[in-house]
Amino acid sequence: MDFVQIEDFEKLGVFSQAVQDVDGIIHVASPFTYDTKDNEKELIIPAINGVRSILEAAAANPKIQRTVITSSFASVLNVERKAPPYFTYTGNDWNPLTYEEAAAPETSAVVAYRGSKKFAELAAWDFVKEKKPHFDIVTLCPPMTFGPVVHPVASVEKLNESNAMLWKIASGIRPLPVARVPFWIDVRDLAVAYVEALLRPEAGGKRYVPTANDRFSYGLAARIMAENFEWAKGNALEDQEIDTSHGLDGQTASKELGFQYRTFDQTVVDLIRQAKDIETRNAQ
C-alpha cells in the first residue's frame, strides 16, 4: 500500500500521480464545518471540485475501471416530504434543494452541506454522461455513520463528530441531543460496501443508500451504554421517540453488495469500549 499526501484535493491535476498504476478509486473526502461564512466558497464549490478533480485524473488513466464516490443521505433527504402515508427513500430520490438555496448567505451550514453533497454527486453523474469516460462510477449515500476507529486517535476529544456525540452521551451530557433522522450505519459495514461496490461488476452505474436494519436515537444509545457499562449506569435516561413514519432502503445495498448490517447495540458497545480505553490510556 502506498500513501500520497494531497495538499489541495480541489486542484485539477493533483491526483494525476496518485492514480497511476491503479485500476479502481474510492473517493471519500469532502469538507464540512459548521463554522462557515460563505456557503458556496467553503462548502459547495470545494465538494464539487474535489469530485471533478478525481474524475479528471481517472479519465486520464486508461487503467481505471471504476470510481466509487461518497455522497450522503443528505443528497437524498427531502425535509418537506411528510408522512403519512408511509414512504421509503431509495437510490432514486434526490434532495430538492436548488443551488441558489444552498449557496444563499442566510442558509444554515447544515442545509448548505446537504446541497454540497447533492451537487457534488450530480457533478459526478454529469461527468460520466457528458464525457463518457472508459470507467463507470458507483455512488454511496450513507446516513449518520458510527463505529470504532482504525486510525490513531490521540484523545477522545479528537473523535470525529458522530462518534464524539456518542462519547458525550456516555460522559453524561444533558439534555440529550435529538437525531434529525433515525437512520445510521456502522463504519465497518460501510467500508465493506465500498470494497464490494468497487469489485462487483454488476454494481457499475448504480446509486446505493446503505443503512442499518434498525433505527437509532440518542436516548437508545444512552440506554445501551447503561446496560453494558457499569460506569455508565448512573447516567440519567431519557426516553426518545424514534421516527418510524418513513424508511430508507438499505436492503438493496445489502443484497447486491453481499454484506450484512451490524446492530446499533453492537456498534455503540464497540465504540464506547474503545473510547473508554483511549481515555484510560491517556489518564495513566
Coordinates of N, CA and C in Angstrom, one line a residue, residues 1 3 13 19 34 41 54 128 168 187 212 264 266:
M1 N 0.8 -1.2 0.0 CA 0.0 0.0 0.0 C 0.9 1.2 0.0
F3 N 1.0 5.6 0.2 CA 0.3 6.8 0.7 C 0.9 8.0 0.0
G13 N -5.6 18.1 -11.5 CA -4.3 17.5 -11.7 C -3.6 17.0 -10.5
V19 N -3.1 8.3 -9.0 CA -3.9 7.3 -9.5 C -3.2 6.4 -10.6
Y34 N -19.2 23.5 10.6 CA -20.4 24.3 10.9 C -20.0 25.8 10.9
K41 N -18.4 29.1 -1.3 CA -16.9 29.0 -1.3 C -16.4 28.0 -0.4
I54 N -10.9 14.3 -9.0 CA -10.5 12.9 -9.0 C -11.0 12.2 -10.3
V128 N -19.9 11.7 -16.2 CA -20.0 10.4 -16.9 C -20.9 10.5 -18.1
K168 N -20.0 11.9 24.2 CA -20.5 12.9 25.1 C -21.7 12.3 25.9
V187 N -19.5 2.1 10.6 CA -18.5 2.4 9.6 C -17.8 1.2 9.0
A212 N -28.4 0.7 8.2 CA -28.7 -0.5 9.1 C -30.1 -0.8 9.1
F264 N -27.3 -1.6 16.2 CA -26.9 -0.4 16.9 C -26.3 -0.8 18.3
Q266 N -24.5 -3.4 19.0 CA -23.1 -3.8 18.8 C -22.2 -2.6 18.5

